Short mmCIF file of C-alpha atoms and ligand atoms in Angstrom, two decimals:
data_model
loop_
_atom_site.label_atom_id
_atom_site.label_comp_id
_atom_site.label_asym_id
_atom_site.label_seq_id
_atom_site.Cartn_x
_atom_site.Cartn_y
_atom_site.Cartn_z
CA MET A 257 138.09 267.60 -1.82
CA GLY A 258 141.39 266.24 -0.54
CA GLU A 259 145.02 267.14 -0.50
CA LEU A 260 147.76 265.09 -1.89
CA ILE A 261 151.09 265.11 -0.15
CA VAL A 262 154.37 264.37 -2.57
CA ASP A 263 156.91 263.45 -0.29
CA VAL A 264 160.51 263.93 -1.88
CA GLY A 265 162.40 262.78 1.29
CA GLY A 266 165.70 264.13 1.87
CA ARG A 267 167.75 265.07 4.94
CA PRO A 268 167.87 268.39 6.87
CA GLY A 269 171.04 270.13 6.36
CA LEU A 270 172.66 267.45 3.96
CA ASP A 271 169.98 267.73 1.26
CA CYS A 272 169.72 271.49 1.68
CA ARG A 273 173.34 272.48 0.40
CA GLY A 274 174.41 272.37 3.97
CA PHE A 275 172.94 273.37 7.39
CA CYS A 276 171.82 276.95 8.05
CA ALA A 277 173.52 278.16 11.25
CA TYR A 278 170.30 278.28 13.29
CA CYS A 279 168.89 274.80 12.00
CA TYR A 280 167.00 272.82 14.72
CA PHE A 281 168.38 269.94 13.09
CA LYS A 282 172.16 270.67 13.41
CA HIS A 283 174.22 268.54 15.47
CA VAL A 284 171.84 265.88 15.90
CA ARG A 285 173.35 262.48 16.12
CA ASN A 286 171.75 259.59 16.94
CA PRO A 287 169.99 260.06 20.28
CA ALA A 288 167.85 257.37 21.93
CA PRO A 289 163.97 257.44 21.12
CA LEU A 290 162.18 259.95 23.53
CA GLY A 291 158.80 257.99 23.44
CA CYS A 292 155.48 259.42 22.53
CA ARG A 293 151.80 258.37 22.57
CA HIS A 294 152.22 256.05 19.47
CA CYS A 295 154.89 253.85 21.14
CA LEU A 296 153.31 250.43 22.08
CA PRO A 297 152.93 249.98 25.78
CA PHE A 298 155.72 248.02 26.37
CA LYS A 299 158.46 249.59 24.09
CA LYS A 300 159.53 252.85 24.25
CA GLY A 301 160.56 254.12 20.71
CA CYS A 302 158.44 253.84 17.49
CA ASP A 303 158.45 255.08 13.86
CA TYR A 304 157.26 258.32 14.87
CA CYS A 305 159.43 259.24 17.92
CA THR A 306 162.56 257.77 16.49
CA ARG A 307 162.67 258.65 12.56
CA MET A 308 159.73 260.97 11.82
CA VAL A 309 160.54 263.80 14.46
CA ARG A 310 164.03 264.03 13.39
CA GLU A 311 163.06 264.05 9.72
CA GLN A 312 165.31 261.03 9.28
CA TYR A 313 165.16 259.89 5.74
CA ASP A 314 168.19 258.16 3.90
CA GLY A 315 168.27 260.91 1.26
CA PHE A 316 166.14 262.35 -1.32
CA ARG A 317 163.72 259.71 -2.79
CA PRO A 318 164.35 258.79 -6.83
CA PHE A 319 162.09 260.77 -8.97
CA ARG A 320 160.59 257.42 -10.36
CA ASP A 321 159.49 256.45 -6.73
CA VAL A 322 157.99 259.64 -5.83
CA ALA A 323 156.09 259.64 -9.61
CA GLN A 324 154.95 256.00 -8.95
CA GLU A 325 153.78 256.83 -5.38
CA THR A 326 151.81 259.97 -6.56
CA LEU A 327 150.37 258.09 -9.23
CA ALA A 328 149.00 255.03 -6.82
CA LYS A 329 147.90 257.77 -4.40
CA LEU A 330 145.71 259.42 -7.33
CA GLN A 331 144.46 256.03 -8.10
CA VAL A 332 143.10 255.27 -4.92
CA ALA A 333 142.04 258.85 -3.86
CA THR A 334 138.23 258.72 -3.14
CA ARG A 335 138.00 262.48 -3.14
CA GLU A 336 138.63 265.15 -5.72
CA ILE A 337 142.16 266.52 -5.02
CA ASP A 338 141.95 270.34 -4.53
CA ARG A 339 145.43 270.77 -3.46
CA VAL A 340 149.00 269.18 -4.07
CA THR A 341 151.71 269.82 -1.44
CA ILE A 342 155.40 269.05 -1.91
CA SER A 343 157.09 268.27 1.07
CA GLY A 344 160.02 266.39 2.34
CA GLY A 345 162.95 266.32 4.97
CA GLY A 346 165.49 268.03 2.76
CA ASP A 347 164.63 271.41 0.81
CA PRO A 348 162.51 270.74 -2.38
CA SER A 349 164.44 273.55 -3.92
CA CYS A 350 167.44 271.28 -3.82
CA TYR A 351 165.73 268.29 -5.08
CA PRO A 352 167.50 267.06 -8.13
CA ALA A 353 164.43 266.42 -10.33
CA PHE A 354 162.31 269.33 -8.81
CA GLU A 355 161.25 270.92 -12.29
CA ASP A 356 160.52 267.52 -13.63
CA LEU A 357 158.46 266.77 -10.69
CA VAL A 358 156.37 270.06 -10.92
CA GLU A 359 155.81 269.55 -14.43
CA VAL A 360 154.30 266.13 -13.85
CA LEU A 361 152.13 267.45 -10.95
CA ALA A 362 151.00 270.31 -13.09
CA ALA A 363 149.15 267.75 -15.10
CA ILE A 364 146.67 267.04 -12.05
CA GLU A 365 145.77 270.50 -12.28
CA ALA A 366 145.17 271.15 -8.96
CA PRO A 367 146.76 274.31 -6.90
CA LEU A 368 150.33 273.22 -6.24
CA HIS A 369 151.79 274.11 -2.52
CA ILE A 370 155.40 274.04 -1.79
CA GLY A 371 155.40 273.47 2.11
CA TYR A 372 158.46 274.85 2.71
CA THR A 373 161.60 275.75 1.22
CA SER A 374 164.80 277.98 1.62
CA GLY A 375 165.19 278.60 -1.96
CA LYS A 376 169.01 277.54 -1.58
CA GLY A 377 168.66 275.19 -4.39
CA PHE A 378 167.54 277.88 -7.01
CA ASP A 379 170.31 279.10 -9.00
CA ASP A 380 168.23 280.76 -12.02
CA ALA A 381 165.52 283.19 -11.20
CA ARG A 382 163.68 282.40 -14.27
CA VAL A 383 162.64 279.13 -12.20
CA ALA A 384 159.75 281.43 -10.59
CA ASP A 385 157.97 281.97 -13.93
CA ARG A 386 158.06 278.19 -14.67
CA LEU A 387 156.88 277.35 -11.28
CA VAL A 388 153.78 279.87 -11.76
CA GLU A 389 153.19 278.44 -15.27
CA HIS A 390 152.89 275.23 -13.84
CA GLY A 391 150.13 276.01 -11.28
CA LEU A 392 152.14 276.95 -8.04
CA SER A 393 149.88 278.71 -6.24
CA GLU A 394 151.30 279.08 -2.58
CA ILE A 395 154.78 278.67 -1.19
CA SER A 396 156.39 279.12 2.31
CA PHE A 397 159.93 280.56 1.73
CA THR A 398 162.58 281.34 4.32
CA VAL A 399 164.17 284.48 3.55
CA PHE A 400 166.22 285.23 6.78
CA ALA A 401 167.25 288.65 5.58
CA SER A 402 166.55 290.70 2.38
CA ASP A 403 170.32 291.37 2.55
CA PRO A 404 172.07 288.81 0.27
CA GLY A 405 175.44 288.92 2.62
CA LEU A 406 173.29 287.66 5.47
CA ARG A 407 171.72 284.97 3.51
CA ARG A 408 175.02 283.75 2.31
CA ARG A 409 176.68 283.64 5.78
CA TYR A 410 173.78 282.23 7.92
CA MET A 411 171.83 280.07 5.48
CA HIS A 412 174.94 279.13 3.46
CA ASP A 413 173.17 279.88 0.27
CA PRO A 414 175.67 280.12 -2.49
CA THR A 415 173.52 282.20 -4.70
CA PRO A 416 171.48 284.73 -2.45
CA ASP A 417 170.83 287.11 -4.98
CA VAL A 418 168.79 284.47 -7.33
CA SER A 419 167.08 283.05 -4.06
CA LEU A 420 166.01 286.80 -3.19
CA ALA A 421 164.91 287.33 -6.77
CA VAL A 422 162.62 284.30 -6.98
CA ILE A 423 160.85 285.44 -3.70
CA GLU A 424 160.26 288.90 -5.10
CA ARG A 425 158.94 287.31 -8.43
CA LEU A 426 156.62 284.77 -6.60
CA ALA A 427 155.32 287.11 -3.91
CA GLY A 428 154.08 289.32 -7.08
CA ALA A 429 152.27 286.63 -8.49
CA ILE A 430 151.02 283.93 -5.89
CA ASP A 431 150.70 283.69 -2.15
CA LEU A 432 153.81 283.88 -0.43
CA TYR A 433 154.64 283.45 2.95
CA ALA A 434 157.90 284.31 4.23
CA ALA A 435 159.69 282.96 7.31
CA VAL A 436 162.50 284.59 9.41
CA VAL A 437 164.31 282.94 12.32
CA VAL A 438 165.06 285.84 14.39
CA LEU A 439 168.73 285.55 15.61
CA PRO A 440 169.33 288.71 17.97
CA GLY A 441 171.91 291.05 17.00
CA ILE A 442 172.30 289.49 13.49
CA ASN A 443 168.87 289.89 11.69
CA ASP A 444 166.49 291.65 13.99
CA GLY A 445 166.48 295.38 14.52
CA GLU A 446 166.86 297.59 11.55
CA VAL A 447 167.62 294.36 9.43
CA LEU A 448 164.20 292.83 10.14
CA GLU A 449 162.53 296.18 9.57
CA GLN A 450 164.01 296.40 6.01
CA THR A 451 163.32 292.79 5.45
CA ALA A 452 159.78 293.09 6.35
CA SER A 453 159.21 296.42 4.12
CA TRP A 454 161.02 294.87 1.06
CA LEU A 455 158.74 291.65 1.42
CA GLU A 456 155.65 293.98 1.87
CA ASP A 457 156.66 295.94 -1.24
CA ALA A 458 157.19 292.85 -3.24
CA GLY A 459 153.46 291.62 -2.39
CA ALA A 460 154.19 289.01 0.27
CA ARG A 461 150.95 287.54 1.88
CA GLY A 462 152.52 287.32 5.26
CA LEU A 463 155.55 287.10 7.24
CA ILE A 464 156.32 284.58 10.17
CA LEU A 465 158.82 285.42 12.52
CA MET A 466 160.17 282.47 14.36
CA ARG A 467 162.06 282.74 17.79
CA PHE A 468 165.31 281.21 17.69
CA ALA A 469 165.98 278.48 20.00
CA ASN A 470 169.44 277.52 21.53
CA GLU A 471 168.52 275.63 24.66
CA PRO A 472 166.80 272.40 25.58
CA HIS A 473 163.85 274.28 27.63
CA GLN A 474 163.08 276.26 24.47
CA GLY A 475 162.67 273.25 22.30
CA LEU A 476 166.07 271.69 21.35
CA VAL A 477 165.11 267.99 22.43
CA LEU A 478 167.51 266.29 20.21
CA GLY A 479 170.47 266.47 22.38
CA ASN A 480 171.84 269.17 19.96
CA ALA A 481 172.07 272.34 22.01
CA PRO A 482 173.46 275.00 21.65
CA LEU A 483 173.41 275.41 17.96
CA LEU A 484 174.95 278.81 18.14
CA PRO A 485 177.01 279.21 21.25
CA GLY A 486 177.28 282.69 22.62
CA ILE A 487 173.77 283.60 21.03
CA GLU A 488 171.21 284.55 23.80
CA PRO A 489 167.75 283.89 22.54
CA GLN A 490 164.85 286.31 23.41
CA SER A 491 162.46 285.60 26.15
CA VAL A 492 159.10 284.77 25.03
CA GLY A 493 157.86 288.22 26.12
CA SER A 494 160.45 290.30 24.30
CA PHE A 495 159.72 288.51 21.16
CA ALA A 496 155.89 288.72 21.45
CA ALA A 497 156.52 292.36 21.94
CA LEU A 498 158.72 292.51 18.75
CA VAL A 499 156.06 290.48 16.63
CA ARG A 500 153.45 293.08 17.84
CA ASP A 501 155.46 295.87 17.05
CA LEU A 502 156.37 294.93 13.74
CA SER A 503 153.00 293.95 13.12
CA ALA A 504 151.78 297.49 14.12
CA ARG A 505 154.02 299.04 11.50
CA HIS A 506 152.95 296.76 8.32
CA ARG A 507 150.00 296.08 6.26
CA MET A 508 151.25 292.50 5.63
CA ARG A 509 150.09 289.96 8.00
CA ILE A 510 152.62 289.21 10.47
CA THR A 511 152.69 286.55 13.01
CA GLY A 512 155.32 284.95 15.45
CA THR A 513 155.87 281.58 16.79
CA PRO A 514 155.42 280.35 19.75
CA LEU A 515 153.68 283.83 20.08
CA LEU A 516 151.41 285.34 18.70
CA ASP A 517 149.09 286.56 15.84
CA PRO A 518 148.14 290.09 16.41
CA ALA A 519 145.50 289.82 13.86
CA LEU A 520 143.67 286.89 15.26
CA GLY A 521 144.48 287.42 18.86
CA SER A 522 145.69 283.96 19.19
CA PRO A 523 147.12 281.87 20.88
CA PHE A 524 143.67 281.09 22.84
CA ALA A 525 142.00 283.73 21.08
CA ILE A 526 138.96 281.98 22.83
CA ARG A 527 139.64 283.72 25.83
CA ASP A 528 137.79 286.57 24.53
CA GLU A 529 134.68 284.86 23.59
CA PRO A 530 132.71 284.13 26.59
CA GLU A 531 129.72 283.07 24.58
CA LEU A 532 131.95 280.37 22.70
CA LEU A 533 133.25 279.36 26.24
CA ALA A 534 129.75 278.80 27.69
CA ARG A 535 129.04 276.15 24.98
CA LEU A 536 131.72 273.86 26.64
CA PRO A 537 131.11 271.31 29.16
CA ARG A 538 131.88 272.35 32.85
CA LEU A 539 134.96 270.66 34.57
CA THR A 540 133.74 268.26 37.11
CA GLY A 541 136.89 265.88 37.43
CA ARG A 542 140.09 266.36 39.45
CA ALA A 543 143.27 265.96 37.59
CA SER A 544 146.62 267.83 37.01
CA VAL A 545 146.97 269.17 33.66
CA VAL A 546 150.88 269.34 32.48
CA THR A 547 151.72 271.95 29.72
CA GLY A 548 154.44 274.09 28.45
CA ALA A 549 155.64 277.31 30.29
CA VAL A 550 153.87 279.32 27.07
CA ALA A 551 150.56 277.85 27.09
CA ALA A 552 150.20 277.47 31.21
CA PRO A 553 148.88 281.05 32.19
CA PHE A 554 146.42 280.95 29.30
CA LEU A 555 145.19 277.46 29.92
CA ALA A 556 145.01 277.85 33.78
CA SER A 557 142.75 281.09 33.37
CA LEU A 558 140.66 278.89 30.89
CA LEU A 559 140.13 275.92 33.02
CA GLU A 560 139.32 278.20 36.09
CA ARG A 561 136.50 279.82 34.12
CA LEU A 562 135.24 276.30 33.09
CA GLY A 563 134.92 275.00 36.74
CA GLY A 564 138.40 275.08 38.24
CA THR A 565 138.72 271.57 39.40
CA ALA A 566 141.81 270.92 37.48
CA SER A 567 145.11 272.24 38.00
CA VAL A 568 147.61 273.41 35.46
CA VAL A 569 151.17 272.52 35.97
CA ALA A 570 153.76 274.13 33.87
CA VAL A 571 157.07 272.68 33.06
CA ARG A 572 160.15 274.71 32.39
CA LYS A 573 160.00 273.64 28.62
CA GLU A 574 158.25 276.15 26.81
CA ILE A 575 156.56 274.34 23.97
CA ALA A 576 153.96 271.79 25.27
CA CYS A 577 154.51 269.41 22.16
CA LEU A 578 158.09 269.26 23.00
CA ILE A 579 157.80 268.15 26.85
CA THR A 580 160.12 265.22 27.32
CA ALA A 581 160.86 262.90 30.33
CA ASP A 582 163.51 265.28 31.57
CA ASP A 583 160.65 267.83 32.26
CA LEU A 584 158.67 265.52 34.02
CA HIS A 585 161.44 264.60 36.21
CA GLU A 586 161.71 268.47 37.47
CA LEU A 587 158.19 268.39 38.73
CA ASP A 588 157.32 267.75 42.43
CA PRO A 589 154.97 264.44 42.20
CA ALA A 590 153.40 265.38 45.70
CA ALA A 591 151.89 268.48 44.02
CA LEU A 592 149.92 266.37 41.51
CA GLU A 593 146.59 264.97 41.54
CA ARG A 594 146.17 260.91 40.98
CA VAL A 595 145.27 261.73 37.28
CA VAL A 596 147.91 263.62 35.25
CA VAL A 597 146.85 264.79 31.89
CA LEU A 598 149.85 265.09 29.15
CA PRO A 599 149.70 267.11 25.95
CA GLY A 600 148.86 264.73 23.06
CA ARG A 601 152.33 265.21 21.40
CA ALA A 602 154.48 265.37 24.30
CA LEU A 603 157.77 263.36 23.55
CA VAL A 604 157.44 260.69 26.54
CA HIS A 605 156.32 257.29 26.70
CA ASP A 606 153.23 256.86 28.87
CA ARG A 607 154.74 254.09 31.04
CA GLU A 608 157.56 255.99 31.96
CA ALA A 609 155.77 259.19 32.67
CA GLU A 610 153.63 257.05 35.00
CA ALA A 611 156.90 256.05 36.68
CA ILE A 612 158.32 259.43 36.95
CA LEU A 613 155.11 260.73 38.30
CA SER A 614 154.37 258.29 40.58
CA SER A 615 158.07 258.25 42.28
CA ASP A 616 156.82 259.80 45.71
CA GLY A 617 155.10 256.37 46.11
CA VAL A 618 151.59 257.60 45.30
CA PRO A 619 150.41 255.75 42.03
CA ARG A 620 149.38 258.10 39.36
CA THR A 621 147.58 257.54 35.87
CA VAL A 622 148.77 259.36 32.92
CA VAL A 623 146.30 259.99 30.23
CA ARG A 624 146.68 262.11 27.16
CA GLY A 625 144.84 265.48 26.05
CA PRO A 626 144.31 266.67 22.48
CA ASP A 627 147.33 266.92 20.18
CA MET A 628 146.50 270.72 19.80
CA LEU A 629 144.57 273.39 21.85
CA THR A 630 145.53 276.46 19.74
CA ALA A 631 147.41 277.47 16.76
CA ASP A 632 150.70 279.00 16.88
CA GLY A 633 151.98 281.85 14.62
CA GLU A 634 152.77 279.45 11.94
CA THR A 635 149.68 277.41 11.76
CA SER A 636 147.73 280.63 12.17
CA MET A 637 149.08 282.32 9.42
CA GLY A 638 146.88 280.50 6.64
CA MET A 639 143.74 280.80 8.84
CA ASN A 640 141.02 283.18 9.86
CA ARG A 641 139.88 283.82 13.32
CA GLU A 642 136.80 281.53 12.87
CA GLY A 643 139.29 278.75 11.96
CA VAL A 644 141.25 279.24 15.04
CA LEU A 645 138.50 279.72 17.44
CA GLU A 646 137.02 276.33 16.04
CA MET A 647 140.23 274.69 16.63
CA GLU A 648 140.27 275.85 20.35
CA LEU A 649 136.75 275.20 20.79
CA THR A 650 137.54 271.47 19.72
CA GLY A 651 140.59 271.09 21.67
CA LEU A 652 139.24 272.39 24.66
CA PHE A 653 136.09 270.25 24.44
CA HIS A 654 138.38 267.16 24.39
CA LEU A 655 140.65 268.09 27.34
CA VAL A 656 137.40 268.81 29.32
CA ASN A 657 135.77 265.52 28.41
CA THR A 658 139.22 263.72 29.22
CA ILE A 659 139.51 265.26 32.40
CA ASN A 660 135.97 264.54 33.28
CA LEU A 661 136.13 261.00 31.85
CA HIS A 662 139.32 260.27 34.05
CA GLY A 663 139.76 262.56 36.59
CA GLU A 664 138.67 261.70 40.33
CA PRO A 665 135.17 263.53 41.13
CA GLY A 666 135.74 267.06 42.00
CA ASP A 667 135.29 268.08 45.83
CA GLY A 668 135.49 271.64 45.44
CA ASP A 669 139.20 271.67 45.63
CA ARG A 670 139.63 274.63 43.62
CA ARG A 671 143.50 274.70 42.91
CA THR A 672 143.43 276.31 39.19
CA GLY A 673 143.59 279.92 38.48
CA SER A 674 145.46 282.60 36.84
CA GLY A 675 148.68 282.99 38.83
CA GLN A 676 147.97 279.91 40.61
CA GLU A 677 149.61 277.45 37.96
CA ARG A 678 152.48 276.02 39.60
CA ARG A 679 155.87 275.30 38.31
CA ALA A 680 158.43 272.33 39.07
CA GLY A 681 160.10 273.46 42.26
CA ARG A 682 158.59 276.70 42.58
CA SER A 683 155.23 276.04 43.93
S1 LIG B 51 167.23 274.73 4.73
FE1 LIG B 51 166.05 274.19 6.65
S2 LIG B 51 166.18 272.19 7.03
FE2 LIG B 51 167.79 273.01 5.61
S3 LIG B 51 169.46 273.42 6.81
FE3 LIG B 51 168.32 275.14 6.41
S4 LIG B 51 166.73 275.45 8.38
FE4 LIG B 51 167.87 273.26 8.13
#
């Protein structure tokens, strides 16, 4: 069984009928590549960290190209296709040949999934019925608010009533996961409450709340902060409280990203599973594990329980996958072990990281940890607790093995522990 990805291309903002006010890609010009684990050792910048992280396409791909590529993929597929997903840098609902494409994909007779849409390209609510007829089974749909005026103003949706009608029809017929980027003072409070109730009544499977980011340390790494001057994003703690509170008052599944999934106990649900933790190898190597501010306390506590020979060092950046060289510059190298583990997806070139982290004259080796240690609310929405626990078990297994393989022999210097995780310039 396999998934067939159908990439329609497109540019965020430009192929979505204009930028949403909160779009992560707004104001991105042409920043220098950040570097990543995929870069060649002698060259900072590769296709992934130059083009893919910016969703940089030339525009929507011609329908003929997309159809031919899909056919070619089908011809070489070795497994039965059990899911077809339409994705792209732009918004699929704005793809000029969207309905033709859906009609062609229906012939595959596998459940169709739209990975993400804002719905701004839908100008006729009857499209919902046609999509269902053609096998659409799951869709992630940005709603922002059930108030059409707010959708028009903040998403620049020219036909917000139609988009909301499409959401309502799809939510009653298929698995619809709605998403809301929470802008404090605009679509939180009573507006959010009404939006959640409206979605629940319509039959939505879930609601993913996304904390708005407006500053580099919150995740705007493409030189485009602030997106909305004057809007103060919520702290991670108050956002998590909002998610917990809203979830407690609704039957529909509600998660938040970066924190939390109240139904599954993630991120790091494994902290409440001592039997699973007991299955992991013990830590024997000494290393510093650099991570983001959100994951740090969870990870420090887990590594302590696994043997405590590795220290967790939090940077100011809240999301580990978005750590860049700037974050490493803020660390005090003298507080680090000789071996430093960086998150697999951190956007920094390994050679550059080693130079920054050795700037006190002590040579340090940088190794990469796993890409994912847990599931954020966006990822966990389509999962159950077993799936999340398996992901966490696998991630921690690889992390512990990486530390034990590359770290210096442990000598009882127990520097990890809850409350002991150190932060740049504050240790
Ligand atoms: S629809 Fe999505 S990608 Fe397009 S501008 Fe809005 S937030 Fe950005």
